[in-house]
Amino acid sequence: MARKYIFDAMKKIALFLCLIVNVFTLAKAQSVIDPLTIKDKMQWFADAKLGIFIHAGIYSVNGIDESWSFHNKKISYPDYMKQLKGFTLKKYDPEQWADLIKQSGARYAVITTKHHDGVTMYDSKVDQLNILKTTPAKQDMIAPFFKALKKRDIKCGAYFSLLDWSHPNYTGFLKDSSRYKLENDYERWNKFRSFFQSQIKEINQLFSPDLWWFDGDWEHTAEQWESAKVRDLILSGNKNAIINGRLQGYGDYETPEQNFPVSRPNYKWWELCMTINDNWGYQQTDTNWKTPYEIITIFTDAIANGGNLLLDIGPREDGTIPDEEINVLKELGDWNERNGEAVFGTLAGIPAGHFYGPTTLSKDSTTLFLFIQGDLNGNITLKGLKNNIKDITVLGNNTKLSHKVVGKISWSVVPGLVYINLPNGVQDKYVTVLKLNLDDPIKLYNGHGGFN
Ligand code: GLC
């Protein structure tokens, strides 16, 4: 007995010590990452749910992999660079792009200011390799686009590749040949570092992006990039700027890419970035388009799990956007128009097990939205809901639905099963949303169906 007592006491002390250590490490991490305002500054992002990603670059001339094609030696570097001569933007209409993005329902857009190939899409004063100086386009893509976005109240994001395989002072080049090893030539690395940081300053001054979308951090460590300094640089220009998680630990949110989380990620903020076909940039041979239905089901799955979707389009070298992408954005926009109440400004839904599909909640948690995929009709079931349901509506057409509570035992705390009658003919073309008004903020039972 005494031994058990001592053992328990020791366990408690150990737990307490762990807690203290944890609090300190967290506090340390937070002091680097986190001004106290982080929650406020992330609010628009958490509410936004949908962003449009744009991979615009010279790779659209041949329609080959952005930057990777020369790095992986699918094409020689000089041949890759010949594409500069074919990049015209002759039909570029940033107002029309911004209209389309607005129409999709997206609240933010992120465009490549510089990909791994080092070609800047804006008027960089510190770099010759920019589309104004080296392509027939002779114009800045970013400035008019951000202007058009701002006019429509869409937040502006700048994609920026830290690594720059074209720059003579950058370490890496082709997959099996690098220019030099950083530890053998710090001076050269310092030159590169001040170069890329001056581009960041430039972009900050020119555009003051609402969001920075870094990429390519994997080739160096936080110390080598000076991630802390880069973060400060950005925040000193715009303290509300949001920084994605690809800055070796110094970003604000996580960015899973192309792959869909199966269980709910435990990140506070995250965003799934995904292509509509299989490539980021324009490739005429890639016709593997996802359908609007597929995109909408992926989108609802992301938001139900607390994330955003950053959906990519790849314009052609002349600045036009492929019809298939326009179609997806429009269909998504129409769906958002009908169902946006369940999307924008909502919270992640209820945990798995209560309903076999994605769900979201209103901010006060008194409204539960159920997303129903496909042509389902008949009985939709919901388990473990302790609340009374005031009413149920189909979004988009306001049809009221009836429901029945089955198997509620008066003396038990276990709620009954809810069966919702969804008749034929009221379904959405893609994903039907049921809006359940509850009597109070949602309360759930998640036990094993016993006496408690
Ligand atoms: C990857 C690729 C890059 C692409 C990016 C978008 O990191 O390197 O080509 O731009 O994903 O998320």
Coordinates of C-alpha atoms and ligand atoms in Angstrom, one line a residue:
M1 CA 0.0 0.0 0.0
A2 CA 2.8 2.4 1.1
R3 CA 4.8 1.5 -1.9
K4 CA 1.9 2.2 -4.2
Y5 CA 1.4 5.6 -2.4
I6 CA 5.1 6.5 -2.9
F7 CA 4.9 5.3 -6.5
D8 CA 1.8 7.4 -7.2
A9 CA 3.4 10.5 -5.6
M10 CA 6.5 10.0 -7.7
K11 CA 4.4 9.7 -10.8
K12 CA 2.6 13.0 -9.9
I13 CA 5.9 14.8 -9.4
A14 CA 7.3 13.5 -12.7
L15 CA 4.2 14.6 -14.5
F16 CA 4.4 18.0 -12.9
L17 CA 8.0 18.4 -13.9
C18 CA 7.1 17.4 -17.5
L19 CA 4.4 20.0 -17.5
I20 CA 6.8 22.7 -16.4
V21 CA 9.4 21.8 -19.0
N22 CA 6.6 21.7 -21.6
V23 CA 5.4 25.1 -20.7
F24 CA 8.9 26.5 -20.9
T25 CA 9.7 25.0 -24.3
L26 CA 6.3 26.1 -25.6
A27 CA 6.9 29.6 -24.3
K28 CA 10.3 29.6 -26.0
A29 CA 8.9 28.5 -29.3
Q30 CA 6.0 31.0 -29.1
S31 CA 8.4 33.9 -28.3
V32 CA 10.2 33.2 -31.6
I33 CA 7.1 32.4 -33.7
D34 CA 4.4 34.1 -32.0
P35 CA 3.7 37.7 -31.3
L36 CA 0.7 37.7 -29.0
T37 CA -1.5 38.9 -31.8
I38 CA -1.1 35.7 -33.8
K39 CA -4.7 34.6 -33.2
D40 CA -6.1 37.9 -34.4
K41 CA -3.9 38.1 -37.4
M42 CA -4.9 34.5 -38.4
Q43 CA -8.6 35.2 -38.2
W44 CA -9.2 36.2 -41.8
F45 CA -7.2 33.1 -42.9
A46 CA -9.3 30.8 -40.7
D47 CA -12.5 32.3 -42.0
A48 CA -11.4 32.4 -45.7
K49 CA -11.4 28.6 -46.4
L50 CA -10.6 29.0 -50.1
G51 CA -7.6 30.5 -51.8
I52 CA -6.5 30.3 -55.5
F53 CA -2.9 29.5 -56.2
I54 CA -1.4 30.7 -59.4
H55 CA 1.7 29.2 -60.9
A56 CA 2.7 31.6 -63.6
G57 CA 6.1 31.3 -65.2
I58 CA 8.2 30.7 -68.3
Y59 CA 7.7 27.0 -67.9
S60 CA 4.2 27.5 -69.5
V61 CA 5.9 28.2 -72.8
N62 CA 6.9 24.6 -73.5
G63 CA 4.4 23.3 -70.9
I64 CA 7.0 21.5 -68.8
D65 CA 7.5 21.0 -65.1
E66 CA 8.1 24.4 -63.3
S67 CA 11.8 24.6 -62.6
W68 CA 12.1 20.9 -61.8
S69 CA 12.4 20.0 -65.5
F70 CA 15.9 21.4 -65.8
H71 CA 16.9 20.5 -62.2
N72 CA 15.9 16.9 -63.0
K73 CA 17.6 17.1 -66.4
K74 CA 14.5 16.5 -68.5
I75 CA 15.7 19.5 -70.5
S76 CA 19.0 21.3 -70.5
Y77 CA 19.3 24.6 -68.6
P78 CA 20.0 26.7 -71.7
D79 CA 16.9 25.1 -73.4
Y80 CA 14.8 25.8 -70.4
M81 CA 15.9 29.4 -70.4
K82 CA 15.0 29.7 -74.1
Q83 CA 11.5 29.8 -72.9
L84 CA 12.1 33.4 -71.8
K85 CA 11.8 34.4 -75.4
G86 CA 8.4 32.8 -75.7
F87 CA 6.8 34.3 -72.6
T88 CA 4.5 37.1 -74.0
L89 CA 1.6 37.7 -71.6
K90 CA 0.0 39.2 -74.7
K91 CA -3.6 38.4 -73.5
Y92 CA -2.9 39.0 -69.8
D93 CA -6.0 40.5 -68.2
P94 CA -5.5 40.8 -64.4
E95 CA -8.9 42.3 -63.9
Q96 CA -10.5 39.2 -65.5
W97 CA -8.3 36.9 -63.4
A98 CA -9.5 38.7 -60.3
D99 CA -13.1 38.5 -61.4
L100 CA -12.8 34.8 -61.9
I101 CA -11.2 34.4 -58.5
K102 CA -13.9 36.5 -56.9
Q103 CA -16.5 34.4 -58.7
S104 CA -15.0 31.1 -57.3
G105 CA -15.7 32.4 -53.8
A106 CA -12.0 32.5 -52.8
R107 CA -11.0 35.0 -50.3
Y108 CA -7.3 35.1 -51.1
A109 CA -5.0 34.4 -54.0
V110 CA -1.3 33.4 -54.0
I111 CA 0.9 34.0 -57.0
T112 CA 4.4 33.0 -57.8
T113 CA 6.7 36.0 -57.6
K114 CA 9.7 33.8 -58.1
H115 CA 9.8 30.0 -58.5
H116 CA 12.9 27.8 -58.1
D117 CA 14.1 28.8 -61.6
G118 CA 14.9 32.3 -60.2
V119 CA 12.8 34.2 -62.8
T120 CA 11.0 37.0 -61.0
M121 CA 7.6 37.9 -62.2
Y122 CA 7.8 41.5 -60.9
D123 CA 10.1 44.4 -61.5
S124 CA 13.0 43.3 -59.3
K125 CA 15.7 45.9 -59.2
V126 CA 18.3 43.5 -57.7
D127 CA 17.9 40.9 -60.4
Q128 CA 18.4 40.8 -64.2
L129 CA 16.5 37.6 -64.5
N130 CA 13.1 39.2 -64.4
I131 CA 10.3 39.1 -67.0
L132 CA 10.4 42.8 -67.6
K133 CA 14.0 42.6 -68.7
T134 CA 14.3 39.2 -70.3
T135 CA 10.9 38.3 -72.0
P136 CA 8.7 39.9 -74.7
A137 CA 6.1 40.4 -71.9
K138 CA 8.1 43.4 -70.7
Q139 CA 5.6 43.9 -67.9
D140 CA 5.2 43.3 -64.2
M141 CA 2.7 40.6 -63.6
I142 CA 2.3 41.1 -59.9
A143 CA 1.6 44.8 -59.5
P144 CA -1.6 45.0 -61.6
F145 CA -2.8 41.6 -60.3
F146 CA -2.6 42.6 -56.7
K147 CA -4.3 45.9 -57.5
A148 CA -7.2 44.1 -59.1
L149 CA -7.4 41.7 -56.1
K150 CA -7.4 44.5 -53.6
K151 CA -10.2 46.3 -55.5
R152 CA -12.3 43.2 -55.0
D153 CA -11.3 42.8 -51.4
I154 CA -9.4 39.6 -52.0
K155 CA -6.2 39.1 -49.9
C156 CA -2.9 39.0 -51.7
G157 CA -0.4 36.3 -51.3
A158 CA 3.2 36.1 -52.6
Y159 CA 4.7 32.7 -53.4
F160 CA 8.5 33.1 -53.1
S161 CA 11.1 30.3 -53.6
L162 CA 13.9 30.6 -51.1
L163 CA 16.1 28.3 -53.2
D164 CA 17.2 29.8 -56.5
W165 CA 18.7 27.3 -58.9
S166 CA 19.7 30.0 -61.4
H167 CA 21.6 32.3 -59.1
P168 CA 25.4 32.0 -59.5
N169 CA 25.8 32.3 -55.8
Y170 CA 23.2 29.7 -54.8
T171 CA 24.6 26.3 -53.7
G172 CA 22.3 24.0 -55.6
F173 CA 21.8 23.7 -59.4
L174 CA 21.0 20.3 -61.1
K175 CA 20.0 17.3 -59.1
D176 CA 23.4 15.7 -59.2
S177 CA 25.6 18.8 -59.3
S178 CA 25.8 21.7 -57.0
R179 CA 27.9 24.9 -57.4
Y180 CA 29.6 24.6 -54.1
K181 CA 29.2 23.5 -50.5
L182 CA 28.1 26.2 -48.2
E183 CA 30.5 25.2 -45.5
N184 CA 33.4 25.7 -47.9
D185 CA 32.4 29.2 -48.9
Y186 CA 30.5 31.2 -46.4
E187 CA 31.3 34.4 -48.1
R188 CA 29.6 33.3 -51.3
W189 CA 26.6 32.0 -49.3
N190 CA 26.4 35.4 -47.5
K191 CA 26.2 37.1 -50.9
F192 CA 23.3 34.9 -51.9
R193 CA 21.6 35.4 -48.6
S194 CA 21.7 39.2 -48.9
F195 CA 20.4 38.8 -52.4
F196 CA 17.3 36.8 -51.6
Q197 CA 16.6 38.9 -48.5
S198 CA 16.8 42.0 -50.6
Q199 CA 14.2 40.6 -52.9
I200 CA 12.0 39.9 -49.9
K201 CA 12.4 43.5 -48.8
E202 CA 11.6 44.6 -52.3
I203 CA 8.4 42.6 -52.4
N204 CA 7.4 43.8 -49.0
Q205 CA 7.9 47.4 -50.0
L206 CA 6.3 47.1 -53.4
F207 CA 3.3 45.0 -52.5
S208 CA 3.1 44.5 -48.7
P209 CA 1.5 41.0 -49.2
D210 CA -1.1 39.8 -46.7
L211 CA 0.4 36.4 -46.9
W212 CA 3.9 35.0 -47.8
W213 CA 4.0 31.6 -49.3
F214 CA 7.6 30.4 -49.0
D215 CA 8.8 27.3 -50.8
G216 CA 12.0 25.3 -51.2
D217 CA 13.2 25.7 -47.6
W218 CA 14.2 22.0 -47.6
E219 CA 17.7 22.6 -49.1
H220 CA 18.9 24.5 -46.0
T221 CA 18.4 24.9 -42.3
A222 CA 16.7 27.8 -40.5
E223 CA 20.1 29.1 -39.5
Q224 CA 21.4 29.0 -43.0
W225 CA 18.3 30.9 -44.4
E226 CA 18.2 33.1 -41.3
S227 CA 14.6 32.2 -41.0
A228 CA 14.1 34.2 -37.8
K229 CA 15.5 37.3 -39.5
V230 CA 13.4 36.7 -42.6
R231 CA 10.3 36.5 -40.4
D232 CA 11.3 39.7 -38.6
L233 CA 12.0 41.4 -41.9
I234 CA 8.5 40.7 -43.1
L235 CA 6.7 41.5 -39.8
S236 CA 8.6 44.7 -39.4
G237 CA 7.1 45.9 -42.7
N238 CA 3.6 44.5 -42.1
K239 CA 3.0 43.1 -38.6
N240 CA -0.2 41.3 -39.8
A241 CA 1.4 39.4 -42.6
I242 CA 0.8 35.7 -42.5
I243 CA 3.7 33.4 -43.3
N244 CA 3.2 29.8 -44.4
G245 CA 5.0 26.9 -42.8
R246 CA 7.9 26.5 -45.3
L247 CA 10.4 28.6 -43.5
Q248 CA 12.1 25.9 -41.5
G249 CA 9.9 26.2 -38.4
Y250 CA 9.2 30.0 -38.6
G251 CA 5.9 30.0 -40.3
D252 CA 2.3 30.3 -39.0
Y253 CA 0.5 27.4 -40.6
E254 CA 1.1 24.0 -42.2
T255 CA 0.9 23.3 -45.9
P256 CA 0.2 19.6 -46.8
E257 CA 0.6 19.3 -50.5
Q258 CA -1.6 17.3 -52.9
N259 CA -2.3 14.6 -50.3
F260 CA -5.4 14.7 -48.2
P261 CA -5.3 14.2 -44.5
V262 CA -7.4 11.1 -43.5
S263 CA -7.6 11.9 -39.8
R264 CA -7.9 15.5 -38.6
P265 CA -4.5 17.2 -38.4
N266 CA -3.8 18.6 -35.0
Y267 CA -2.4 21.9 -36.4
K268 CA -4.2 25.0 -35.4
W269 CA -4.1 26.4 -39.0
W270 CA -3.5 24.5 -42.2
E271 CA -4.1 24.7 -45.9
L272 CA -4.1 21.9 -48.4
C273 CA -2.5 23.1 -51.7
M274 CA -3.7 21.1 -54.7
T275 CA -3.7 21.2 -58.5
I276 CA -6.7 20.8 -60.7
N277 CA -4.9 18.5 -63.0
D278 CA -1.6 16.9 -62.1
N279 CA 0.7 19.9 -62.5
W280 CA 1.2 23.3 -60.9
G281 CA 2.1 25.1 -64.1
Y282 CA 0.4 24.9 -67.5
Q283 CA 1.0 21.7 -69.4
Q284 CA -1.0 21.1 -72.5
T285 CA -0.5 17.3 -72.4
D286 CA -1.9 17.1 -68.9
T287 CA -5.6 16.5 -69.3
N288 CA -6.1 14.6 -66.0
W289 CA -8.6 17.2 -64.8
K290 CA -10.4 16.7 -61.5
T291 CA -14.1 17.3 -61.8
P292 CA -16.0 20.0 -60.0
Y293 CA -17.6 17.2 -57.9
E294 CA -14.2 15.9 -56.9
I295 CA -12.9 19.4 -56.1
I296 CA -15.9 20.2 -54.0
T297 CA -15.8 17.0 -52.0
I298 CA -12.1 17.6 -51.3
F299 CA -12.8 21.2 -50.3
T300 CA -15.5 20.3 -47.9
D301 CA -13.3 17.6 -46.4
A302 CA -10.6 20.1 -45.8
I303 CA -12.8 22.7 -44.1
A304 CA -14.5 20.0 -42.0
N305 CA -11.1 19.2 -40.7
G306 CA -10.2 22.8 -39.9
G307 CA -8.2 23.5 -43.0
N308 CA -8.3 25.7 -46.1
L309 CA -8.0 24.7 -49.7
L310 CA -5.5 26.5 -51.9
L311 CA -6.5 25.4 -55.4
D312 CA -4.0 25.9 -58.1
I313 CA -4.4 27.2 -61.7
G314 CA -1.6 27.3 -64.3
P315 CA -2.1 30.0 -66.9
R316 CA -0.6 29.8 -70.4
E317 CA 2.3 32.0 -71.4
D318 CA 0.0 34.5 -73.1
G319 CA -1.8 35.0 -69.8
T320 CA -5.0 33.0 -70.6
I321 CA -6.4 30.5 -68.3
P322 CA -7.4 27.0 -69.6
D323 CA -11.2 26.5 -70.0
E324 CA -11.2 23.4 -67.7
E325 CA -9.8 25.5 -64.9
I326 CA -12.3 28.4 -65.5
N327 CA -15.1 25.8 -65.5
V328 CA -14.0 24.4 -62.1
L329 CA -13.7 27.8 -60.6
K330 CA -17.1 28.8 -61.8
E331 CA -18.8 25.6 -60.7
L332 CA -17.1 25.9 -57.3
G333 CA -18.3 29.5 -57.1
D334 CA -21.9 28.6 -57.9
W335 CA -21.8 25.9 -55.3
N336 CA -20.4 28.4 -52.8
E337 CA -23.1 30.8 -53.7
R338 CA -25.7 28.2 -52.8
N339 CA -23.9 26.8 -49.8
G340 CA -21.5 29.4 -48.5
E341 CA -23.3 29.8 -45.2
A342 CA -21.8 26.3 -44.3
V343 CA -18.4 27.3 -45.5
F344 CA -17.1 30.8 -44.9
G345 CA -16.5 31.9 -41.3
T346 CA -17.4 28.5 -39.9
L347 CA -15.5 26.2 -37.6
A348 CA -14.3 22.6 -38.1
G349 CA -17.0 20.1 -37.7
I350 CA -17.8 17.4 -35.2
P351 CA -15.4 14.5 -34.6
A352 CA -15.6 11.4 -36.8
G353 CA -18.2 8.8 -35.8
H354 CA -21.2 11.0 -35.3
F355 CA -21.9 11.4 -39.0
Y356 CA -20.4 9.6 -42.0
G357 CA -19.3 12.7 -43.9
P358 CA -17.8 16.2 -43.5
T359 CA -19.5 18.7 -41.2
T360 CA -18.9 22.3 -40.0
L361 CA -20.3 24.4 -37.2
S362 CA -21.3 28.0 -37.0
K363 CA -19.0 30.1 -34.7
D364 CA -21.5 29.9 -31.8
S365 CA -21.8 26.1 -32.4
T366 CA -25.6 26.3 -32.5
T367 CA -25.8 25.4 -36.1
L368 CA -24.5 22.1 -37.5
F369 CA -24.0 21.7 -41.3
L370 CA -23.9 18.2 -42.8
F371 CA -22.3 17.7 -46.2
I372 CA -23.8 14.9 -48.2
Q373 CA -21.9 13.6 -51.2
G374 CA -23.5 12.1 -54.3
D375 CA -27.1 11.4 -55.0
L376 CA -28.0 10.2 -51.6
N377 CA -31.6 10.3 -50.5
G378 CA -33.7 8.6 -47.8
N379 CA -32.5 8.5 -44.3
I380 CA -29.4 10.4 -43.2
T381 CA -28.3 9.4 -39.7
L382 CA -26.6 11.3 -36.9
K383 CA -25.3 9.7 -33.7
G384 CA -24.7 11.0 -30.3
L385 CA -26.3 14.4 -30.6
K386 CA -27.5 15.5 -27.2
N387 CA -29.3 18.7 -28.4
N388 CA -32.8 19.1 -29.7
I389 CA -33.0 20.0 -33.3
K390 CA -35.1 23.1 -33.9
D391 CA -35.3 22.7 -37.7
I392 CA -33.5 21.3 -40.7
T393 CA -33.1 23.1 -44.0
V394 CA -31.5 22.2 -47.3
L395 CA -29.2 25.0 -48.3
G396 CA -29.7 26.5 -51.7
N397 CA -33.4 25.8 -51.9
N398 CA -34.6 26.2 -48.3
T399 CA -36.5 23.0 -48.3
K400 CA -37.5 22.0 -44.7
L401 CA -36.8 18.4 -43.7
S402 CA -38.4 16.3 -41.1
H403 CA -36.5 14.1 -38.7
K404 CA -37.2 11.4 -36.1
V405 CA -35.3 10.5 -33.0
V406 CA -35.0 6.7 -32.7
G407 CA -34.1 4.6 -29.6
K408 CA -33.9 7.3 -27.0
I409 CA -34.3 5.6 -23.6
S410 CA -35.8 8.0 -21.1
W411 CA -33.6 7.0 -18.1
S412 CA -30.3 6.9 -20.2
V413 CA -27.8 9.7 -20.9
V414 CA -27.2 8.2 -24.3
P415 CA -29.0 10.2 -27.0
G416 CA -31.2 8.6 -29.6
L417 CA -30.2 8.3 -33.3
V418 CA -31.4 11.1 -35.5
Y419 CA -32.9 10.0 -38.8
I420 CA -33.3 12.8 -41.3
N421 CA -35.6 12.3 -44.2
L422 CA -34.0 13.6 -47.4
P423 CA -36.4 13.3 -50.2
N424 CA -35.5 13.0 -53.9
G425 CA -35.3 16.2 -55.9
V426 CA -34.0 18.6 -53.3
Q427 CA -30.3 17.6 -53.6
D428 CA -27.5 19.8 -54.8
K429 CA -25.9 19.0 -58.1
Y430 CA -22.6 18.2 -56.3
V431 CA -22.7 18.2 -52.5
T432 CA -26.0 18.8 -50.6
V433 CA -25.7 20.7 -47.3
L434 CA -28.2 20.2 -44.5
K435 CA -28.4 23.0 -42.0
L436 CA -29.5 21.9 -38.5
N437 CA -30.5 24.6 -36.1
L438 CA -29.9 23.4 -32.5
D439 CA -31.5 24.5 -29.3
D440 CA -28.1 25.3 -27.7
P441 CA -24.4 25.1 -28.6
I442 CA -23.8 21.6 -29.7
K443 CA -23.3 18.9 -27.1
L444 CA -22.2 15.4 -28.1
Y445 CA -22.2 12.0 -26.5
N446 CA -19.2 9.9 -27.6
G447 CA -19.3 7.0 -25.1
H448 CA -19.9 3.3 -25.7
G449 CA -23.6 3.2 -25.2
G450 CA -23.4 2.0 -21.6
F451 CA -25.0 3.7 -18.6
N452 CA -22.8 6.7 -18.9
Ligands
GLC1 C1 6.5 22.0 -54.4 C2 7.3 22.2 -55.7 C3 6.9 23.3 -56.5 C4 5.5 23.8 -56.3 C5 5.0 23.7 -54.9 C6 3.6 24.1 -54.7 O1 7.2 22.4 -53.3 O2 8.7 22.3 -55.5 O3 7.2 23.2 -57.8 O4 5.5 25.1 -56.7 O5 5.2 22.5 -54.4 O6 3.1 23.7 -53.4

